[in-house]
CSV table of N, CA and C in Angstrom, one decimal:
chain,number,residue,atom,x,y,z
A,169,MET,N,7.5,-8.4,18.5
A,169,MET,CA,8.7,-8.1,17.6
A,169,MET,C,8.4,-8.6,16.2
A,170,GLU,N,8.6,-7.7,15.2
A,170,GLU,CA,8.3,-8.0,13.9
A,170,GLU,C,9.7,-8.2,13.1
A,171,LEU,N,9.9,-9.4,12.5
A,171,LEU,CA,11.1,-9.7,11.7
A,171,LEU,C,10.9,-9.5,10.3
A,172,TRP,N,11.9,-8.9,9.6
A,172,TRP,CA,11.8,-8.7,8.2
A,172,TRP,C,13.0,-9.5,7.5
A,173,ASP,N,12.7,-10.0,6.4
A,173,ASP,CA,13.8,-10.7,5.6
A,173,ASP,C,14.7,-9.6,5.1
A,174,VAL,N,15.9,-9.7,5.0
A,174,VAL,CA,16.9,-8.8,4.4
A,174,VAL,C,17.2,-9.2,3.0
A,175,TYR,N,17.1,-8.2,2.0
A,175,TYR,CA,17.4,-8.5,0.7
A,175,TYR,C,18.6,-7.6,0.3
A,176,ASP,N,19.3,-8.1,-0.8
A,176,ASP,CA,20.3,-7.3,-1.4
A,176,ASP,C,19.8,-6.3,-2.5
A,177,LYS,N,20.7,-5.5,-3.1
A,177,LYS,CA,20.2,-4.5,-4.1
A,177,LYS,C,19.5,-5.1,-5.3
A,178,ASP,N,19.7,-6.4,-5.5
A,178,ASP,CA,19.1,-7.1,-6.7
A,178,ASP,C,17.8,-7.8,-6.3
A,179,ARG,N,17.4,-7.5,-5.1
A,179,ARG,CA,16.1,-8.1,-4.5
A,179,ARG,C,16.2,-9.6,-4.2
A,180,SER,N,17.4,-10.1,-4.0
A,180,SER,CA,17.6,-11.5,-3.6
A,180,SER,C,17.6,-11.6,-2.1
A,181,LYS,N,17.0,-12.5,-1.5
A,181,LYS,CA,17.1,-12.7,0.0
A,181,LYS,C,18.5,-13.0,0.3
A,182,THR,N,19.0,-12.5,1.4
A,182,THR,CA,20.4,-12.7,1.9
A,182,THR,C,20.4,-13.8,2.9
A,183,GLY,N,19.2,-14.3,3.4
A,183,GLY,CA,19.2,-15.4,4.4
A,183,GLY,C,19.2,-14.7,5.8
A,184,LYS,N,19.3,-13.5,5.8
A,184,LYS,CA,19.4,-12.7,7.2
A,184,LYS,C,18.0,-12.1,7.4
A,185,THR,N,17.8,-11.8,8.7
A,185,THR,CA,16.5,-11.1,9.0
A,185,THR,C,17.0,-10.0,9.9
A,186,MET,N,16.1,-9.0,10.1
A,186,MET,CA,16.2,-7.8,10.9
A,186,MET,C,15.0,-7.6,11.7
A,187,VAL,N,15.1,-6.9,12.8
A,187,VAL,CA,14.0,-6.6,13.6
A,187,VAL,C,13.5,-5.2,13.2
A,188,ARG,N,12.2,-5.0,12.9
A,188,ARG,CA,11.6,-3.8,12.6
A,188,ARG,C,12.1,-2.7,13.5
A,189,GLY,N,12.5,-1.5,13.0
A,189,GLY,CA,12.9,-0.4,13.8
A,189,GLY,C,14.5,-0.4,14.0
A,190,GLU,N,15.2,-1.6,13.7
A,190,GLU,CA,16.7,-1.6,13.8
A,190,GLU,C,17.2,-0.7,12.7
A,191,GLU,N,18.4,-0.3,12.9
A,191,GLU,CA,19.1,0.5,11.8
A,191,GLU,C,19.5,-0.5,10.8
A,192,PHE,N,19.3,0.0,9.5
A,192,PHE,CA,19.7,-0.9,8.3
A,192,PHE,C,21.3,-0.9,8.1
A,193,ALA,N,21.8,-2.0,7.9
A,193,ALA,CA,23.2,-2.1,7.6
A,193,ALA,C,23.3,-1.7,6.1
A,194,GLU,N,24.6,-1.3,5.7
A,194,GLU,CA,24.8,-0.9,4.3
A,194,GLU,C,24.5,-2.0,3.4
A,195,GLY,N,23.8,-1.7,2.3
A,195,GLY,CA,23.5,-2.7,1.3
A,195,GLY,C,22.3,-3.7,1.7
A,196,CYS,N,21.6,-3.3,2.7
A,196,CYS,CA,20.5,-4.2,3.2
A,196,CYS,C,19.1,-3.5,2.9
A,197,TYR,N,18.2,-4.2,2.5
A,197,TYR,CA,16.9,-3.7,2.1
A,197,TYR,C,15.8,-4.6,2.5
A,198,HIS,N,14.6,-4.1,2.5
A,198,HIS,CA,13.4,-4.9,2.9
A,198,HIS,C,12.2,-4.5,2.0
A,199,MET,N,11.2,-5.4,2.0
A,199,MET,CA,10.1,-5.3,1.1
A,199,MET,C,8.8,-4.7,1.7
A,200,VAL,N,8.3,-3.7,1.0
A,200,VAL,CA,7.0,-3.1,1.4
A,200,VAL,C,6.0,-3.3,0.4
A,201,VAL,N,4.7,-3.4,0.7
A,201,VAL,CA,3.6,-3.7,-0.3
A,201,VAL,C,2.5,-2.7,-0.1
A,202,HIS,N,1.8,-2.4,-1.2
A,202,HIS,CA,0.6,-1.5,-1.1
A,202,HIS,C,-0.4,-2.1,-2.2
A,203,VAL,N,-1.6,-1.9,-1.9
A,203,VAL,CA,-2.7,-2.1,-2.9
A,203,VAL,C,-3.6,-0.9,-2.8
A,204,CYS,N,-4.0,-0.6,-4.1
A,204,CYS,CA,-5.0,0.4,-4.4
A,204,CYS,C,-6.2,-0.2,-5.0
A,205,ILE,N,-7.3,-0.2,-4.3
A,205,ILE,CA,-8.6,-0.8,-4.8
A,205,ILE,C,-9.4,0.4,-5.4
A,206,PHE,N,-9.8,0.1,-6.7
A,206,PHE,CA,-10.7,1.0,-7.4
A,206,PHE,C,-12.1,0.4,-7.7
A,207,ASN,N,-13.0,1.3,-7.7
A,207,ASN,CA,-14.4,0.8,-8.1
A,207,ASN,C,-14.7,1.1,-9.5
A,208,ALA,N,-15.8,0.7,-10.0
A,208,ALA,CA,-16.1,0.8,-11.5
A,208,ALA,C,-16.3,2.3,-11.9
A,209,LYS,N,-16.5,3.2,-10.9
A,209,LYS,CA,-16.6,4.6,-11.2
A,209,LYS,C,-15.1,5.2,-11.3
A,210,GLY,N,-14.1,4.5,-11.0
A,210,GLY,CA,-12.7,5.0,-11.1
A,210,GLY,C,-12.3,5.6,-9.8
A,211,GLU,N,-13.0,5.4,-8.7
A,211,GLU,CA,-12.6,6.0,-7.4
A,211,GLU,C,-11.7,5.0,-6.7
A,212,MET,N,-10.8,5.6,-5.9
A,212,MET,CA,-9.9,4.7,-5.0
A,212,MET,C,-10.4,4.6,-3.6
A,213,LEU,N,-10.4,3.4,-3.0
A,213,LEU,CA,-10.7,3.2,-1.7
A,213,LEU,C,-9.5,3.7,-0.9
A,214,ILE,N,-9.8,4.7,-0.1
A,214,ILE,CA,-8.7,5.3,0.7
A,214,ILE,C,-9.0,5.1,2.3
A,215,GLN,N,-7.9,5.1,3.1
A,215,GLN,CA,-8.1,5.0,4.5
A,215,GLN,C,-7.5,6.1,5.3
A,216,GLN,N,-8.1,6.5,6.4
A,216,GLN,CA,-7.5,7.4,7.3
A,216,GLN,C,-6.7,6.7,8.4
A,217,ARG,N,-5.5,7.1,8.6
A,217,ARG,CA,-4.7,6.5,9.7
A,217,ARG,C,-5.1,7.0,11.0
A,218,GLN,N,-4.9,6.2,12.0
A,218,GLN,CA,-5.2,6.6,13.3
A,218,GLN,C,-4.4,7.7,13.8
A,219,PRO,N,-4.9,8.6,14.7
A,219,PRO,CA,-4.2,9.8,15.1
A,219,PRO,C,-2.9,9.5,16.0
A,220,PHE,N,-2.9,8.3,16.6
A,220,PHE,CA,-1.8,7.8,17.4
A,220,PHE,C,-0.8,7.0,16.6
A,221,LYS,N,-1.1,6.8,15.3
A,221,LYS,CA,-0.2,5.9,14.5
A,221,LYS,C,1.1,6.7,14.2
A,222,GLU,N,2.2,5.9,14.4
A,222,GLU,CA,3.5,6.6,14.1
A,222,GLU,C,3.6,6.7,12.6
A,223,GLY,N,4.1,7.8,12.1
A,223,GLY,CA,4.3,8.1,10.8
A,223,GLY,C,3.0,8.4,10.1
A,224,TRP,N,2.8,9.7,9.7
A,224,TRP,CA,1.6,10.2,9.0
A,224,TRP,C,0.3,10.0,9.9
A,225,PRO,N,0.3,10.4,11.2
A,225,PRO,CA,-0.8,10.2,12.0
A,225,PRO,C,-2.0,11.1,11.4
A,226,ASP,N,-3.2,10.5,11.5
A,226,ASP,CA,-4.5,11.1,11.2
A,226,ASP,C,-4.6,11.5,9.7
A,227,MET,N,-3.6,11.1,8.9
A,227,MET,CA,-3.7,11.4,7.5
A,227,MET,C,-4.3,10.3,6.6
A,228,TRP,N,-4.9,10.7,5.4
A,228,TRP,CA,-5.4,9.8,4.6
A,228,TRP,C,-4.3,9.2,3.7
A,229,ASP,N,-4.6,7.9,3.3
A,229,ASP,CA,-3.6,7.1,2.5
A,229,ASP,C,-4.3,6.3,1.5
A,230,VAL,N,-3.5,5.6,0.6
A,230,VAL,CA,-4.1,4.7,-0.3
A,230,VAL,C,-4.7,3.5,0.4
A,231,THR,N,-5.3,2.6,-0.2
A,231,THR,CA,-6.1,1.6,0.4
A,231,THR,C,-5.4,0.8,1.6
A,232,VAL,N,-4.3,0.2,1.3
A,232,VAL,CA,-3.6,-0.5,2.3
A,232,VAL,C,-2.1,-0.6,2.0
A,233,GLY,N,-1.3,-0.7,3.0
A,233,GLY,CA,0.1,-0.8,2.8
A,233,GLY,C,0.9,-1.3,4.1
A,234,GLY,N,2.1,-1.9,3.9
A,234,GLY,CA,2.8,-2.3,5.1
A,234,GLY,C,4.1,-3.1,4.6
A,235,SER,N,4.8,-3.5,5.6
A,235,SER,CA,6.0,-4.3,5.3
A,235,SER,C,5.8,-5.7,5.4
A,236,ALA,N,6.4,-6.4,4.5
A,236,ALA,CA,6.4,-7.9,4.5
A,236,ALA,C,7.2,-8.4,5.7
A,237,VAL,N,6.7,-9.4,6.4
A,237,VAL,CA,7.4,-10.0,7.5
A,237,VAL,C,8.2,-11.2,7.0
A,238,SER,N,9.1,-11.7,7.7
A,238,SER,CA,10.1,-12.7,7.4
A,238,SER,C,9.2,-13.9,6.8
A,239,GLY,N,9.6,-14.5,5.8
A,239,GLY,CA,9.0,-15.7,5.1
A,239,GLY,C,8.0,-15.4,4.2
A,240,GLU,N,7.5,-14.2,4.1
A,240,GLU,CA,6.4,-13.8,3.2
A,240,GLU,C,6.9,-13.4,1.8
A,241,SER,N,6.1,-13.9,0.8
A,241,SER,CA,6.3,-13.3,-0.6
A,241,SER,C,5.5,-12.0,-0.6
A,242,SER,N,5.7,-11.3,-1.7
A,242,SER,CA,5.0,-10.0,-1.9
A,242,SER,C,3.5,-10.3,-1.8
A,243,GLN,N,3.1,-11.3,-2.5
A,243,GLN,CA,1.7,-11.7,-2.5
A,243,GLN,C,1.1,-12.1,-1.2
A,244,ASP,N,1.9,-12.8,-0.4
A,244,ASP,CA,1.5,-13.3,0.9
A,244,ASP,C,1.3,-11.9,1.8
A,245,ALA,N,2.3,-11.1,1.7
A,245,ALA,CA,2.3,-9.9,2.5
A,245,ALA,C,1.1,-9.0,2.3
A,246,ILE,N,0.8,-8.7,0.9
A,246,ILE,CA,-0.3,-7.9,0.6
A,246,ILE,C,-1.7,-8.6,1.0
A,247,GLU,N,-1.8,-9.9,0.9
A,247,GLU,CA,-3.0,-10.5,1.4
A,247,GLU,C,-3.2,-10.3,2.8
A,248,ARG,N,-2.1,-10.5,3.6
A,248,ARG,CA,-2.2,-10.4,5.1
A,248,ARG,C,-2.5,-8.9,5.5
A,249,GLU,N,-1.8,-7.9,4.8
A,249,GLU,CA,-2.1,-6.5,5.2
A,249,GLU,C,-3.5,-6.1,4.9
A,250,LEU,N,-4.0,-6.6,3.7
A,250,LEU,CA,-5.4,-6.2,3.3
A,250,LEU,C,-6.4,-6.8,4.3
A,251,PHE,N,-6.2,-8.0,4.7
A,251,PHE,CA,-7.2,-8.6,5.7
A,251,PHE,C,-7.0,-7.9,7.1
A,252,GLU,N,-5.8,-7.7,7.5
A,252,GLU,CA,-5.5,-7.1,8.8
A,252,GLU,C,-6.1,-5.7,9.0
A,253,GLU,N,-5.8,-4.9,7.9
A,253,GLU,CA,-6.2,-3.4,8.0
A,253,GLU,C,-7.7,-3.1,7.8
A,254,ILE,N,-8.3,-3.9,6.8
A,254,ILE,CA,-9.7,-3.6,6.5
A,254,ILE,C,-10.6,-4.8,6.4
A,255,GLY,N,-10.1,-6.0,6.8
A,255,GLY,CA,-10.9,-7.1,6.8
A,255,GLY,C,-11.3,-7.7,5.5
A,256,LEU,N,-10.6,-7.4,4.4
A,256,LEU,CA,-11.0,-7.9,3.1
A,256,LEU,C,-10.0,-9.0,2.7
A,257,ARG,N,-10.6,-10.0,2.0
A,257,ARG,CA,-9.8,-11.1,1.5
A,257,ARG,C,-9.8,-11.0,0.1
A,258,TYR,N,-8.6,-11.2,-0.5
A,258,TYR,CA,-8.4,-11.2,-2.0
A,258,TYR,C,-7.2,-12.1,-2.3
A,259,ASP,N,-7.3,-12.9,-3.3
A,259,ASP,CA,-6.2,-13.8,-3.7
A,259,ASP,C,-5.3,-13.1,-4.7
A,260,PHE,N,-4.1,-12.8,-4.2
A,260,PHE,CA,-3.0,-12.2,-5.1
A,260,PHE,C,-2.1,-13.2,-5.6
A,261,GLN,N,-2.2,-14.5,-5.3
A,261,GLN,CA,-1.2,-15.5,-5.5
A,261,GLN,C,-0.9,-15.6,-7.0
A,262,LYS,N,-1.8,-15.3,-7.9
A,262,LYS,CA,-1.5,-15.6,-9.4
A,262,LYS,C,-1.3,-14.2,-10.1
A,263,ILE,N,-1.0,-13.2,-9.4
A,263,ILE,CA,-0.9,-11.9,-10.0
A,263,ILE,C,0.5,-11.2,-9.5
A,264,ARG,N,1.0,-10.3,-10.4
A,264,ARG,CA,2.2,-9.6,-10.0
A,264,ARG,C,1.8,-8.2,-9.7
A,265,PRO,N,2.6,-7.5,-9.0
A,265,PRO,CA,2.4,-6.0,-8.8
A,265,PRO,C,2.4,-5.3,-10.1
A,266,GLN,N,1.7,-4.2,-10.2
A,266,GLN,CA,1.7,-3.4,-11.5
A,266,GLN,C,3.0,-2.5,-11.4
A,267,LEU,N,3.5,-2.2,-10.3
A,267,LEU,CA,4.7,-1.4,-10.2
A,267,LEU,C,5.5,-1.8,-9.0
A,268,THR,N,6.8,-1.7,-9.2
A,268,THR,CA,7.7,-1.8,-8.0
A,268,THR,C,8.6,-0.5,-7.9
A,269,ILE,N,8.5,0.1,-6.8
A,269,ILE,CA,9.3,1.4,-6.8
A,269,ILE,C,10.4,1.1,-5.7
A,270,ASN,N,11.6,1.5,-6.1
A,270,ASN,CA,12.8,1.3,-5.2
A,270,ASN,C,12.9,2.6,-4.4
A,271,PHE,N,13.1,2.4,-3.1
A,271,PHE,CA,13.3,3.6,-2.2
A,271,PHE,C,14.6,3.3,-1.4
A,272,ASP,N,15.1,4.2,-0.6
A,272,ASP,CA,16.4,4.2,0.0
A,272,ASP,C,16.7,2.8,0.7
A,273,LYS,N,15.7,2.2,1.4
A,273,LYS,CA,16.0,1.0,2.1
A,273,LYS,C,15.1,-0.1,1.7
A,274,GLY,N,14.6,-0.2,0.5
A,274,GLY,CA,13.8,-1.3,0.1
A,274,GLY,C,13.1,-1.2,-1.2
A,275,PHE,N,12.1,-2.0,-1.4
A,275,PHE,CA,11.4,-2.2,-2.6
A,275,PHE,C,9.9,-2.2,-2.2
A,276,ASN,N,9.1,-1.4,-3.0
A,276,ASN,CA,7.7,-1.2,-2.7
A,276,ASN,C,6.9,-1.8,-3.9
A,277,ASP,N,6.2,-2.9,-3.7
A,277,ASP,CA,5.4,-3.5,-4.7
A,277,ASP,C,4.0,-2.9,-4.6
A,278,ILE,N,3.4,-2.4,-5.7
A,278,ILE,CA,2.1,-1.7,-5.7
A,278,ILE,C,1.1,-2.6,-6.6
A,279,TYR,N,0.1,-3.1,-6.0
A,279,TYR,CA,-0.9,-3.8,-6.7
A,279,TYR,C,-2.1,-2.9,-6.9
A,280,LEU,N,-2.8,-3.1,-8.1
A,280,LEU,CA,-4.0,-2.3,-8.4
A,280,LEU,C,-5.1,-3.3,-8.7
A,281,ILE,N,-6.2,-3.2,-8.1
A,281,ILE,CA,-7.3,-4.1,-8.4
A,281,ILE,C,-8.6,-3.3,-8.5
A,282,GLU,N,-9.6,-3.8,-9.3
A,282,GLU,CA,-10.8,-3.2,-9.4
A,282,GLU,C,-11.8,-4.1,-8.7
A,283,ARG,N,-12.5,-3.6,-7.7
A,283,ARG,CA,-13.5,-4.3,-6.9
A,283,ARG,C,-14.5,-3.5,-6.3
A,284,GLU,N,-15.7,-3.8,-6.4
A,284,GLU,CA,-16.8,-3.1,-5.7
A,284,GLU,C,-16.7,-3.6,-4.2
A,285,VAL,N,-16.7,-2.7,-3.3
A,285,VAL,CA,-16.5,-3.0,-1.9
A,285,VAL,C,-17.6,-2.2,-1.1
A,286,ASP,N,-18.4,-2.9,-0.4
A,286,ASP,CA,-19.3,-2.3,0.5
A,286,ASP,C,-18.6,-1.8,1.8
A,287,LEU,N,-18.4,-0.6,2.0
A,287,LEU,CA,-17.6,0.0,3.1
A,287,LEU,C,-18.2,-0.4,4.5
A,288,ASP,N,-19.5,-0.6,4.6
A,288,ASP,CA,-20.1,-1.1,5.8
A,288,ASP,C,-19.7,-2.5,6.2
A,289,SER,N,-19.3,-3.2,5.2
A,289,SER,CA,-18.9,-4.7,5.5
A,289,SER,C,-17.5,-4.8,5.9
A,290,LEU,N,-16.7,-3.8,5.9
A,290,LEU,CA,-15.3,-3.8,6.3
A,290,LEU,C,-15.1,-3.9,7.7
A,291,CYS,N,-14.0,-4.5,8.2
A,291,CYS,CA,-13.7,-4.6,9.6
A,291,CYS,C,-12.3,-3.9,9.7
A,292,LEU,N,-12.3,-2.6,10.2
A,292,LEU,CA,-11.2,-1.8,10.3
A,292,LEU,C,-10.3,-2.2,11.5
A,293,GLN,N,-9.0,-2.3,11.3
A,293,GLN,CA,-8.1,-2.6,12.4
A,293,GLN,C,-7.9,-1.4,13.3
A,294,PRO,N,-8.4,-1.4,14.5
A,294,PRO,CA,-8.4,-0.2,15.4
A,294,PRO,C,-7.1,0.3,15.7
A,295,GLU,N,-6.0,-0.4,15.6
A,295,GLU,CA,-4.6,0.1,15.8
A,295,GLU,C,-4.1,0.9,14.6
A,296,GLU,N,-4.7,0.7,13.5
A,296,GLU,CA,-4.2,1.3,12.2
A,296,GLU,C,-5.1,2.3,11.6
A,297,VAL,N,-6.4,1.9,11.4
A,297,VAL,CA,-7.3,2.6,10.5
A,297,VAL,C,-8.5,3.1,11.3
A,298,GLN,N,-8.8,4.4,11.1
A,298,GLN,CA,-10.0,5.0,11.7
A,298,GLN,C,-11.2,5.0,10.8
A,299,ARG,N,-11.0,5.2,9.6
A,299,ARG,CA,-12.1,5.1,8.6
A,299,ARG,C,-11.7,5.0,7.2
A,300,VAL,N,-12.6,4.7,6.3
A,300,VAL,CA,-12.3,4.5,4.9
A,300,VAL,C,-13.4,5.2,4.1
A,301,LYS,N,-13.1,5.5,2.8
A,301,LYS,CA,-14.0,6.1,1.9
A,301,LYS,C,-13.5,5.9,0.5
A,302,TRP,N,-14.5,6.2,-0.4
A,302,TRP,CA,-14.1,6.2,-1.9
A,302,TRP,C,-13.8,7.6,-2.2
A,303,ALA,N,-12.7,7.8,-3.1
A,303,ALA,CA,-12.3,9.2,-3.5
A,303,ALA,C,-11.9,9.2,-4.9
A,304,SER,N,-12.2,10.3,-5.7
A,304,SER,CA,-11.8,10.4,-7.0
A,304,SER,C,-10.3,11.0,-7.0
A,305,GLN,N,-9.7,10.9,-8.1
A,305,GLN,CA,-8.3,11.4,-8.2
A,305,GLN,C,-8.3,13.0,-7.8
A,306,GLU,N,-9.3,13.7,-8.3
A,306,GLU,CA,-9.3,15.1,-8.0
A,306,GLU,C,-9.5,15.3,-6.5
A,307,GLU,N,-10.4,14.5,-5.8
A,307,GLU,CA,-10.5,14.7,-4.4
A,307,GLU,C,-9.2,14.4,-3.7
A,308,ILE,N,-8.5,13.4,-4.0
A,308,ILE,CA,-7.3,13.0,-3.5
A,308,ILE,C,-6.2,14.1,-3.6
A,309,PHE,N,-6.2,14.7,-4.8
A,309,PHE,CA,-5.2,15.8,-5.0
A,309,PHE,C,-5.6,17.1,-4.1
A,310,ARG,N,-6.9,17.3,-4.0
A,310,ARG,CA,-7.3,18.5,-3.2
A,310,ARG,C,-6.9,18.1,-1.7
A,311,MET,N,-7.1,16.9,-1.3
A,311,MET,CA,-6.7,16.5,0.1
A,311,MET,C,-5.2,16.6,0.3
A,312,MET,N,-4.4,16.3,-0.7
A,312,MET,CA,-2.9,16.4,-0.7
A,312,MET,C,-2.6,17.9,-0.5
A,313,GLU,N,-3.3,18.8,-1.2
A,313,GLU,CA,-3.0,20.2,-1.2
A,313,GLU,C,-3.3,20.8,0.2
A,314,SER,N,-4.4,20.3,0.7
A,314,SER,CA,-4.8,20.8,2.1
A,314,SER,C,-4.1,20.1,3.3
A,315,GLY,N,-3.2,19.2,3.0
A,315,GLY,CA,-2.3,18.5,4.0
A,315,GLY,C,-3.1,17.4,4.7
A,316,GLU,N,-4.2,16.9,4.1
A,316,GLU,CA,-4.9,15.7,4.7
A,316,GLU,C,-4.5,14.4,4.3
A,317,PHE,N,-3.8,14.4,3.1
A,317,PHE,CA,-3.4,13.1,2.4
A,317,PHE,C,-1.9,13.1,2.4
A,318,ILE,N,-1.3,11.9,2.7
A,318,ILE,CA,0.2,11.7,2.6
A,318,ILE,C,0.6,12.3,1.3
A,319,PRO,N,1.7,13.0,1.4
A,319,PRO,CA,2.1,13.8,0.2
A,319,PRO,C,3.0,13.0,-0.8
A,320,TYR,N,2.3,12.0,-1.4
A,320,TYR,CA,3.0,11.2,-2.5
A,320,TYR,C,3.3,12.2,-3.7
A,321,TYR,N,4.1,11.8,-4.6
A,321,TYR,CA,4.2,12.5,-5.8
A,321,TYR,C,2.9,12.5,-6.6
A,322,GLU,N,2.4,13.6,-7.0
A,322,GLU,CA,1.1,13.6,-7.8
A,322,GLU,C,1.3,12.8,-9.0
A,323,PRO,N,2.3,12.9,-9.8
A,323,PRO,CA,2.4,12.0,-11.0
A,323,PRO,C,2.3,10.5,-10.7
A,324,LEU,N,2.7,10.1,-9.5
A,324,LEU,CA,2.7,8.7,-9.1
A,324,LEU,C,1.2,8.4,-8.9
A,325,LEU,N,0.5,9.1,-8.2
A,325,LEU,CA,-1.0,8.8,-7.9
A,325,LEU,C,-1.7,8.9,-9.3
A,326,GLN,N,-1.4,9.8,-10.1
A,326,GLN,CA,-2.0,10.0,-11.4
A,326,GLN,C,-1.7,8.6,-12.2
A,327,LEU,N,-0.5,8.2,-12.2
A,327,LEU,CA,-0.1,6.9,-12.8
A,327,LEU,C,-0.9,5.7,-12.3
A,328,LEU,N,-1.2,5.7,-11.0
A,328,LEU,CA,-2.0,4.6,-10.4
A,328,LEU,C,-3.4,4.6,-10.9
A,329,PHE,N,-3.9,5.8,-11.0
A,329,PHE,CA,-5.3,5.9,-11.6
A,329,PHE,C,-5.3,5.4,-13.1
A,330,GLU,N,-4.3,5.9,-13.8
A,330,GLU,CA,-4.2,5.5,-15.2
A,330,GLU,C,-4.1,4.0,-15.4
A,331,MET,N,-3.2,3.4,-14.5
A,331,MET,CA,-2.9,1.9,-14.8
A,331,MET,C,-3.8,1.0,-14.1
A,332,ARG,N,-4.9,1.5,-13.5
A,332,ARG,CA,-5.8,0.6,-12.7
A,332,ARG,C,-6.4,-0.6,-13.4
A,333,LYS,N,-6.4,-0.6,-14.7
A,333,LYS,CA,-7.1,-1.7,-15.4
A,333,LYS,C,-6.1,-2.6,-16.0
A,334,GLY,N,-4.8,-2.5,-15.8
A,334,GLY,CA,-3.9,-3.5,-16.4
A,334,GLY,C,-2.5,-3.2,-16.1
A,335,TYR,N,-1.7,-4.0,-16.8
A,335,TYR,CA,-0.2,-3.9,-16.8
A,335,TYR,C,0.3,-3.1,-18.0
A,336,GLY,N,1.5,-2.6,-17.9
A,336,GLY,CA,2.2,-2.1,-19.1
A,336,GLY,C,1.9,-0.6,-19.3
A,337,THR,N,2.3,-0.2,-20.6
A,337,THR,CA,2.3,1.3,-20.8
A,337,THR,C,1.4,1.6,-21.9
A,338,ILE,N,0.6,0.6,-22.4
A,338,ILE,CA,-0.3,0.9,-23.5
A,338,ILE,C,-1.8,0.6,-23.0
A,339,ARG,N,-2.6,1.5,-23.3
A,339,ARG,CA,-4.0,1.3,-22.8
A,339,ARG,C,-4.8,0.3,-23.7
């Protein structure tokens, strides 16, 4: 059983928790985190979800993502998710997400990092991830068009590629 902290619309913890999969009460939200890892060539490390995974089975996705569990900060959650899903350690404690996107029932913190990763050194979580690879923005857009990649808004993915080297709106 996975417990989530419940937040209000201003992203303040309410002191309540909920069980993953329960119906959200009105005005209740939870935190989701994602990280996109880019290499020096500007390619994103992407993962293919397992065919038996609930929600977007067998589809390609950004590097790592998941829900924060009760007691975790955004940074704690993304460190845990990154290690659980692909066996990679990275210290997020002194950085903030580059973007936070509000969605119907929560907040999605998105981290962007540049790091060379040897794909053969990764330890993929068999319950979640079947394989990983590096992909260019153009390849990801082609995969979205063919129905192989989760159908994010193309401008969002383009923004992630554009913002991969820092914060803000000025290059």
